[in-house]
PDB file of C-alpha atoms in Angstrom:
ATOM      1  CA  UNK E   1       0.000   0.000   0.000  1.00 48.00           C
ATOM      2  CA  UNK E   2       2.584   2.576   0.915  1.00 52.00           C
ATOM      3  CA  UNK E   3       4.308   2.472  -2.878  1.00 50.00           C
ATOM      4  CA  UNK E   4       0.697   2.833  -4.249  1.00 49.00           C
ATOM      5  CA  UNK E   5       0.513   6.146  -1.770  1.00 48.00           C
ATOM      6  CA  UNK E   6       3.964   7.060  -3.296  1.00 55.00           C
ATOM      7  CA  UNK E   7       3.417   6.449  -6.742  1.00 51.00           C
ATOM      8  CA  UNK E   8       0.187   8.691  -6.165  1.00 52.00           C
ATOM      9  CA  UNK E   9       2.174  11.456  -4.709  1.00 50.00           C
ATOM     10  CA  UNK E  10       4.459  11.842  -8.282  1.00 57.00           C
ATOM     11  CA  UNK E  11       1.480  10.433 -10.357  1.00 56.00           C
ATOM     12  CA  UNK E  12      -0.398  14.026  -9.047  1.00 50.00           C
ATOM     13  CA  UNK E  13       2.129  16.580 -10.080  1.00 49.00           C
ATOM     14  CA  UNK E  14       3.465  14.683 -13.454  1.00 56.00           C
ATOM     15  CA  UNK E  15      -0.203  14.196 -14.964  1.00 55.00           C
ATOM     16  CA  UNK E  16      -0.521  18.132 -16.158  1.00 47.00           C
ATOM     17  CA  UNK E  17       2.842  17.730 -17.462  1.00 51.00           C
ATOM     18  CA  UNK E  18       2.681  14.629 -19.376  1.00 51.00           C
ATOM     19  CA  UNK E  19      -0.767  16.466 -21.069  1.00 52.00           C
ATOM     20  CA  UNK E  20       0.654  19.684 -21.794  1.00 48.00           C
ATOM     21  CA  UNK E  21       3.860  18.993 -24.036  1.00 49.00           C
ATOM     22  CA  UNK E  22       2.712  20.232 -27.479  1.00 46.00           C
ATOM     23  CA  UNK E  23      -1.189  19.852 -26.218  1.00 49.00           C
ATOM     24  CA  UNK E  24      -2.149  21.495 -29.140  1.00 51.00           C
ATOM     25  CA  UNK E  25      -1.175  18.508 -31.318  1.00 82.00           C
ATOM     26  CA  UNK E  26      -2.099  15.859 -28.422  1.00 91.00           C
ATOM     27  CA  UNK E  27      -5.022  13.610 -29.161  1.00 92.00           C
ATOM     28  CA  UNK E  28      -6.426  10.093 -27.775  1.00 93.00           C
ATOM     29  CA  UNK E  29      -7.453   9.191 -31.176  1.00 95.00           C
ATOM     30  CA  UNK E  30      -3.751  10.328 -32.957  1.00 96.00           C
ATOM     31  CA  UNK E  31      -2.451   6.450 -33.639  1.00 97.00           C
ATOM     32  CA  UNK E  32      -6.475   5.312 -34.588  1.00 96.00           C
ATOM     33  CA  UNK E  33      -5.680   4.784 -38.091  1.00 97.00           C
ATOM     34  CA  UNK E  34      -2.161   4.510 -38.243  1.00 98.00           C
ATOM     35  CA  UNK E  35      -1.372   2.071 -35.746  1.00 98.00           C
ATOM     36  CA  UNK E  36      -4.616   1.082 -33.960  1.00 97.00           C
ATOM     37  CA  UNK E  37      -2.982  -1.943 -31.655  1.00 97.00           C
ATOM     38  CA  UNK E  38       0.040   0.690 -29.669  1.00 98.00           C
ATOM     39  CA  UNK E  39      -2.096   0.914 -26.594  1.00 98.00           C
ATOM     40  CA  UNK E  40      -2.368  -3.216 -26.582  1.00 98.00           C
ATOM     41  CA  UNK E  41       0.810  -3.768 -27.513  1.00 98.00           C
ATOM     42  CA  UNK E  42       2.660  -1.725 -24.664  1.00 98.00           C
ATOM     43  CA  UNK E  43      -0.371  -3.020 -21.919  1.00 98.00           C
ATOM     44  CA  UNK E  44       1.399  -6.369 -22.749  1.00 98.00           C
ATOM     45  CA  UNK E  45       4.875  -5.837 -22.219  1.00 98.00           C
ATOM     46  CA  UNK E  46       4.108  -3.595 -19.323  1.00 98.00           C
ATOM     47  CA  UNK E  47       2.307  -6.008 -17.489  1.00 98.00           C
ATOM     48  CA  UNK E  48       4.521  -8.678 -18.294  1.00 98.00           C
ATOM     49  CA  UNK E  49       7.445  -7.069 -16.803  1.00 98.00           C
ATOM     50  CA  UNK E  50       5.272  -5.379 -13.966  1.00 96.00           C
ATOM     51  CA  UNK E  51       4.503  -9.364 -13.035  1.00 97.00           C
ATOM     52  CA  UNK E  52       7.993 -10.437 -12.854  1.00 97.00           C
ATOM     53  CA  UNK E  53       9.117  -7.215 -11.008  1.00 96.00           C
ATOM     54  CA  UNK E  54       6.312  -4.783  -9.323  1.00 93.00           C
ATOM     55  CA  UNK E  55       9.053  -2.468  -8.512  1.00 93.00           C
ATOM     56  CA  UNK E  56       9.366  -1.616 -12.482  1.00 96.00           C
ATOM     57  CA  UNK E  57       6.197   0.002 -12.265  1.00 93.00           C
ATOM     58  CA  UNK E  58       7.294   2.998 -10.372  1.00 90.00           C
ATOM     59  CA  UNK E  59      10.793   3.173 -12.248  1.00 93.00           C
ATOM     60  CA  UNK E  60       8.503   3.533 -15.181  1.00 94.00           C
ATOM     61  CA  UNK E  61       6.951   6.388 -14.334  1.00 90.00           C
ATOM     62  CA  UNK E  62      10.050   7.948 -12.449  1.00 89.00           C
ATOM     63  CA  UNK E  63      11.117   7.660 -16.195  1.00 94.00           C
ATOM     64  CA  UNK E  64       8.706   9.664 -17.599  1.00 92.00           C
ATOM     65  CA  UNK E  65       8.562  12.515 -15.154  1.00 86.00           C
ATOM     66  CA  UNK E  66      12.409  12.767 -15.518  1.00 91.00           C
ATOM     67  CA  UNK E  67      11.955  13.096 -19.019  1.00 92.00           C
ATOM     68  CA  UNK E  68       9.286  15.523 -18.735  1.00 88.00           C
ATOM     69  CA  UNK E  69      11.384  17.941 -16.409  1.00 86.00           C
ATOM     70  CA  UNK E  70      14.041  18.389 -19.231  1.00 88.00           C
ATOM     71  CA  UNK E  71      13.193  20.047 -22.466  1.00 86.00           C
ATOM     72  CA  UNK E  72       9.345  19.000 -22.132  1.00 87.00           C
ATOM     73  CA  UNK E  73       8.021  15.063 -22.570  1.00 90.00           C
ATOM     74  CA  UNK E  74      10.152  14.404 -25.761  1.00 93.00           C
ATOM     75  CA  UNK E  75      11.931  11.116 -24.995  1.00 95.00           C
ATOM     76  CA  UNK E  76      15.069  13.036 -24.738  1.00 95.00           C
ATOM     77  CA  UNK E  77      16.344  11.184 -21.329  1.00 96.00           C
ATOM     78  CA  UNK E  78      15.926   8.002 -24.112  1.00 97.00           C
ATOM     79  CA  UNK E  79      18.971   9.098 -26.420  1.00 95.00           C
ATOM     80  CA  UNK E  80      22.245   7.528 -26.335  1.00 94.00           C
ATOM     81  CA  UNK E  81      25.445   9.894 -26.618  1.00 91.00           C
ATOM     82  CA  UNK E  82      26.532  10.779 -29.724  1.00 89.00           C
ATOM     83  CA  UNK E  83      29.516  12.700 -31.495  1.00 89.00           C
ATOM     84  CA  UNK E  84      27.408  15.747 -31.035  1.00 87.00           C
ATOM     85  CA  UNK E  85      25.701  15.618 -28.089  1.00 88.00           C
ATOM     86  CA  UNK E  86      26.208  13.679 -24.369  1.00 93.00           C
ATOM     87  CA  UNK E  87      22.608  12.246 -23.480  1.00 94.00           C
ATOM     88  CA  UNK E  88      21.152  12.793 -20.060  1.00 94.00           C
ATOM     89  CA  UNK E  89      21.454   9.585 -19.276  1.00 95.00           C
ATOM     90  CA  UNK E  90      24.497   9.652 -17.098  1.00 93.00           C
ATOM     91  CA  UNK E  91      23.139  13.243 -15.784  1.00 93.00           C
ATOM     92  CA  UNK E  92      23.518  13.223 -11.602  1.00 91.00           C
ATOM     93  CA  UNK E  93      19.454  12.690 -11.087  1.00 90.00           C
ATOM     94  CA  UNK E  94      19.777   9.688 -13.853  1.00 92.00           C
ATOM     95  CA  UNK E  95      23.383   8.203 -13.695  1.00 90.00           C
ATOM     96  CA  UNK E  96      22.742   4.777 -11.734  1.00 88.00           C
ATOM     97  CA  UNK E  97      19.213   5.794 -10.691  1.00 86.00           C
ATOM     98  CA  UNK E  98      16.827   5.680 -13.753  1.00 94.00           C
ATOM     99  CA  UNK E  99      15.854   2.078 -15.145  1.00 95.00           C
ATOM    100  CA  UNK E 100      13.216   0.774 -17.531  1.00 97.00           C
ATOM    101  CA  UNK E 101      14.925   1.612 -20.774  1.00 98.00           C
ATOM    102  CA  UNK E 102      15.541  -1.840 -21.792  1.00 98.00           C
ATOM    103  CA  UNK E 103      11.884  -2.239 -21.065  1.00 98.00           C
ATOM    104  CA  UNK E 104      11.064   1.255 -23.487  1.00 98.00           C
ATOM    105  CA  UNK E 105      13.474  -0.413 -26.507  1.00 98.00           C
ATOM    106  CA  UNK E 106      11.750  -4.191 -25.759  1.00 98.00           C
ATOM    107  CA  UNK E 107       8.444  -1.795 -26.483  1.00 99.00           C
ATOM    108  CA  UNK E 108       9.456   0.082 -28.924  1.00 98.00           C
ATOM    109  CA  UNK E 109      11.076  -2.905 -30.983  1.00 98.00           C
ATOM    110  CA  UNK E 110       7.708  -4.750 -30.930  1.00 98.00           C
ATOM    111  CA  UNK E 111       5.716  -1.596 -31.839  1.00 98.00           C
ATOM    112  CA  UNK E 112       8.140  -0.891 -34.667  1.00 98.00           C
ATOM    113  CA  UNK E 113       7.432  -4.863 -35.919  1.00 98.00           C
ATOM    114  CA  UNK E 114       3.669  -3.597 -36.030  1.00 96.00           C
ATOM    115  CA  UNK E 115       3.447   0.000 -37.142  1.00 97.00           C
ATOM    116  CA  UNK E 116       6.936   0.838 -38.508  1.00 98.00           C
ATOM    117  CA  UNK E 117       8.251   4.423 -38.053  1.00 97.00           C
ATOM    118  CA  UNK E 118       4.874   5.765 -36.695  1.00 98.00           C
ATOM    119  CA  UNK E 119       4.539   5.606 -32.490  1.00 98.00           C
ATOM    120  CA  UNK E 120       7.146   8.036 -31.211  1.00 97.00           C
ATOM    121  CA  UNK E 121       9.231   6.757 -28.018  1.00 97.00           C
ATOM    122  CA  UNK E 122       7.716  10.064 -25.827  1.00 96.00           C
ATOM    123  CA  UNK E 123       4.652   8.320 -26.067  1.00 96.00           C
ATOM    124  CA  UNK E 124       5.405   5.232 -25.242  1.00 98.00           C
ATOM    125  CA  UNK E 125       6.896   6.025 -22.169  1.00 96.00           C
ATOM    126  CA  UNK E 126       3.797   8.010 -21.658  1.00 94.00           C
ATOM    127  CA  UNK E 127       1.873   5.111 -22.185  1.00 96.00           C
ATOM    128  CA  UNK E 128       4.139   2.585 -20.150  1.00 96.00           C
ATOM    129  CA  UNK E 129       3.872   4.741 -17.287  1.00 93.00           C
ATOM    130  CA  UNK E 130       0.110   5.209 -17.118  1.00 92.00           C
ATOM    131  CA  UNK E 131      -0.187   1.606 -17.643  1.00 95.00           C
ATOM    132  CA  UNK E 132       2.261   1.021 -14.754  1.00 93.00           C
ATOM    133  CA  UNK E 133       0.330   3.333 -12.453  1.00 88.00           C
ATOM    134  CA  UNK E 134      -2.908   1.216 -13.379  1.00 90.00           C
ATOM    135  CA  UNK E 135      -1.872  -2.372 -13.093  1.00 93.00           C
ATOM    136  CA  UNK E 136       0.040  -1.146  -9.404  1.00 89.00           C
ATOM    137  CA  UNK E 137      -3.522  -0.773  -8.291  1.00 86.00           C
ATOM    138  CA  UNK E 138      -4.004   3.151  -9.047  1.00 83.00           C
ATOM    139  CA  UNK E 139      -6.101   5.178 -11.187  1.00 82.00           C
ATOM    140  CA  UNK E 140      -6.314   4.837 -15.069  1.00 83.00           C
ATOM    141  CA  UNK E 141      -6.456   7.937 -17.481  1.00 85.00           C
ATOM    142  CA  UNK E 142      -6.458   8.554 -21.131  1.00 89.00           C
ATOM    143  CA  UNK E 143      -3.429   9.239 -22.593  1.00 91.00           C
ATOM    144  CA  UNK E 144      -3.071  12.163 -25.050  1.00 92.00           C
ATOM    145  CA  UNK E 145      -0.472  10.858 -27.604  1.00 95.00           C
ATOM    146  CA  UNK E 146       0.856  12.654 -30.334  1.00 95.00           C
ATOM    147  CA  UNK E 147       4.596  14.548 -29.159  1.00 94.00           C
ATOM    148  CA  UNK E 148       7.550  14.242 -31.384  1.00 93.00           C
ATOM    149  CA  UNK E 149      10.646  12.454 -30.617  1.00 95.00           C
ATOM    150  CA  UNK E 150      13.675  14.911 -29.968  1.00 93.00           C
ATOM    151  CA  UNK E 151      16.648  14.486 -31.872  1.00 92.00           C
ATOM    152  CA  UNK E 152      19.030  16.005 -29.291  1.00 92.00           C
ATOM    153  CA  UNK E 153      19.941  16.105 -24.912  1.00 92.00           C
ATOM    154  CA  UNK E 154      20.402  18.251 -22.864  1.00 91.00           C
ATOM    155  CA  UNK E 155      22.667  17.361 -19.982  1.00 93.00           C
ATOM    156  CA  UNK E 156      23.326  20.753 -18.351  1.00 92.00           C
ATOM    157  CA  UNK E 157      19.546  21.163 -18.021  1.00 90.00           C
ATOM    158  CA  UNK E 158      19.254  17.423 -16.668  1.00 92.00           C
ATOM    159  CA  UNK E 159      22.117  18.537 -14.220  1.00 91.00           C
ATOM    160  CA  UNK E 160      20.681  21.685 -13.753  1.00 88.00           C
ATOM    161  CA  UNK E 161      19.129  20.713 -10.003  1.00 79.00           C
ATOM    162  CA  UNK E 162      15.290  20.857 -11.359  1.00 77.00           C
ATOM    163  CA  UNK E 163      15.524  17.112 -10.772  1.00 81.00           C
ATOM    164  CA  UNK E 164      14.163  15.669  -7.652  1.00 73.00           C
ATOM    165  CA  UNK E 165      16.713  13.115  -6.005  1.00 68.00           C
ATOM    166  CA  UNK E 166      15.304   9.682  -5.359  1.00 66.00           C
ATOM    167  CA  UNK E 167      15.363   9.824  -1.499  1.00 74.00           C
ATOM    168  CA  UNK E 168      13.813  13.630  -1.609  1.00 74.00           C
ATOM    169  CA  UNK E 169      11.199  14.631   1.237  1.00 77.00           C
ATOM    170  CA  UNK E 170       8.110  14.889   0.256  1.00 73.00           C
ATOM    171  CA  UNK E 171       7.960  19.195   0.773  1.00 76.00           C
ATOM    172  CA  UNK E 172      11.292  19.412  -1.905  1.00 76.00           C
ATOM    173  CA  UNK E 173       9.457  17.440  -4.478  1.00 72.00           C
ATOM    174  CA  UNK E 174       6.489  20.053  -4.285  1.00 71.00           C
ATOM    175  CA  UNK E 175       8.756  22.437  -4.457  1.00 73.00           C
ATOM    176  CA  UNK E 176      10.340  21.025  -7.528  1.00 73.00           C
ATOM    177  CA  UNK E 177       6.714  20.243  -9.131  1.00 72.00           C
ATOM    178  CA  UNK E 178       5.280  22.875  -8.511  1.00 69.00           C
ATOM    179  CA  UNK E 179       8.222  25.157 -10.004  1.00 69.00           C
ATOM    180  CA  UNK E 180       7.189  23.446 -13.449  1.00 66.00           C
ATOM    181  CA  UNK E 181       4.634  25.839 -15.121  1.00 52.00           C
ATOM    182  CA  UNK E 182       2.238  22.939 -16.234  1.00 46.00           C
ATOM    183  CA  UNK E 183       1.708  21.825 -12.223  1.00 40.00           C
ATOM    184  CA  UNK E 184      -1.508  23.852 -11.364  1.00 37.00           C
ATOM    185  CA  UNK E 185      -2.186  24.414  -8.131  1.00 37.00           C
ATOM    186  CA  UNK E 186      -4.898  21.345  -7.540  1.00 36.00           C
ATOM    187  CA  UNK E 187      -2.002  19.239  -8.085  1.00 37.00           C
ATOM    188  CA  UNK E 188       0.035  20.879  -5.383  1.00 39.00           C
ATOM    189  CA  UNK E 189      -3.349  20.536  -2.716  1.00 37.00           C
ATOM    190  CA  UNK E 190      -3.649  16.858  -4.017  1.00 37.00           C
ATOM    191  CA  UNK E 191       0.369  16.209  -2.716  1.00 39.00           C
ATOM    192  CA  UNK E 192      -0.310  18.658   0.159  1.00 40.00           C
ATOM    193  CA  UNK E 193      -2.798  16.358   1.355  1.00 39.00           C
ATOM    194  CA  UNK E 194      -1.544  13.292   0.907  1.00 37.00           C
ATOM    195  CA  UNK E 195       1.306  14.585   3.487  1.00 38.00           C
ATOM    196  CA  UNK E 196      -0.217  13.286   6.165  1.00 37.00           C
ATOM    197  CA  UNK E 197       0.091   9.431   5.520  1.00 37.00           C
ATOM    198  CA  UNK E 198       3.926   9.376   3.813  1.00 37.00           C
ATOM    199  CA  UNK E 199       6.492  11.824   4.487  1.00 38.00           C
ATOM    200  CA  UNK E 200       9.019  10.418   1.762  1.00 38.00           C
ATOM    201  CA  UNK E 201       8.835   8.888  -1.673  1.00 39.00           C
ATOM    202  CA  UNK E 202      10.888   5.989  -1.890  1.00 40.00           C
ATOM    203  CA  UNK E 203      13.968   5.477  -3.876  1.00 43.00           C
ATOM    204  CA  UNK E 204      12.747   3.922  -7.193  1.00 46.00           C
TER     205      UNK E 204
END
């Protein structure tokens, strides 16, 4: 019960965020025609690997919302270094701390096998993590799908201290939320008030 109370805490503050990044373009329906089955096909391999390791659930969405803080929900935390760029990968917040990327790639390998060069990987890990969220035994919401894949990192920004540590109280991470511009203030009563029964989010 407590990690469901935990997962609740981030799942309030990231849900504005994961809806706002190019909203304008965001739609349930975006993949209807093009690739119909992306919703099925990453329910499976979530709940596959939720099964074998509950834990993966919450590193799920701890991937997401690390994503989202840097450069908007754009699947930037996803990109390998290259002679260009250094990925935020091995950023202080991520380095060692972060997992579920093998489970993204397992996801995006079997989506790419259905619908080739269509889903994005931003909304996959959108969709992993709201999936994750719902088979750990809290609440299910439609997922607006639809952002664009970003071709480059951002590292300083990653290790720019807008990332919440693992072990962080629970009055730093609204702090940290609630300095992103898409947490409204319900958001920051909802964690407010779940204060009361958890006092830190554990290190996922």
């Amino acid at each position: 019960m407590a990690i469901i109370v935990n997962l609740l805490v981030i799942f309030s503050a990231t849900i504005l965020i994961m809806g706002n990044s190019s909203s304008a373009q965001l739609s349930t329906h975006y993949y209807k025609k093009t690739c119909p089955n992306v919703f099925n096909v990453v329910k499976s391999i979530v709940r596959s690997t939720v099964a074998k390791e509950k834990r993966m659930g919450a590193s799920l969405l701890r991937l997401h919302f690390h994503d989202c803080f840097v450069q908007g929900c754009d699947g930037s935390i996803l990109l390998d270094d290259t002679s260009s760029f250094i990925g935020e990968k091995t950023a202080g917040p991520n380095n060692n701390s972060v997992r579920g990327y093998e489970v993204i790639d397992a996801i995006k390998s079997k989506v790419e096998s259905v619908c080739p060069g269509v889903v994005s990987c931003a909304d996959i890990v959108a969709i992993a993590a709201r999936n994750s969220i719902f088979l750990l035994g809290g609440p299910k919401w439609k997922v607006k799908v639809g952002r664009r894949d970003s071709r480059t990192a951002n590292l300083s920004a990653a290790n720019s201290g807008q990332l919440p540590p693992g072990n962080s109280a629970l009055d730093n991470l609204i702090k940290r939320f609630s300095s992103q511009r898409s947490l409204h203030q319900g958001h920051g009563c909802l964690i407010r008030n779940t204060h009361h029964r958890t006092s830190k989010v554990y290190n996922f």
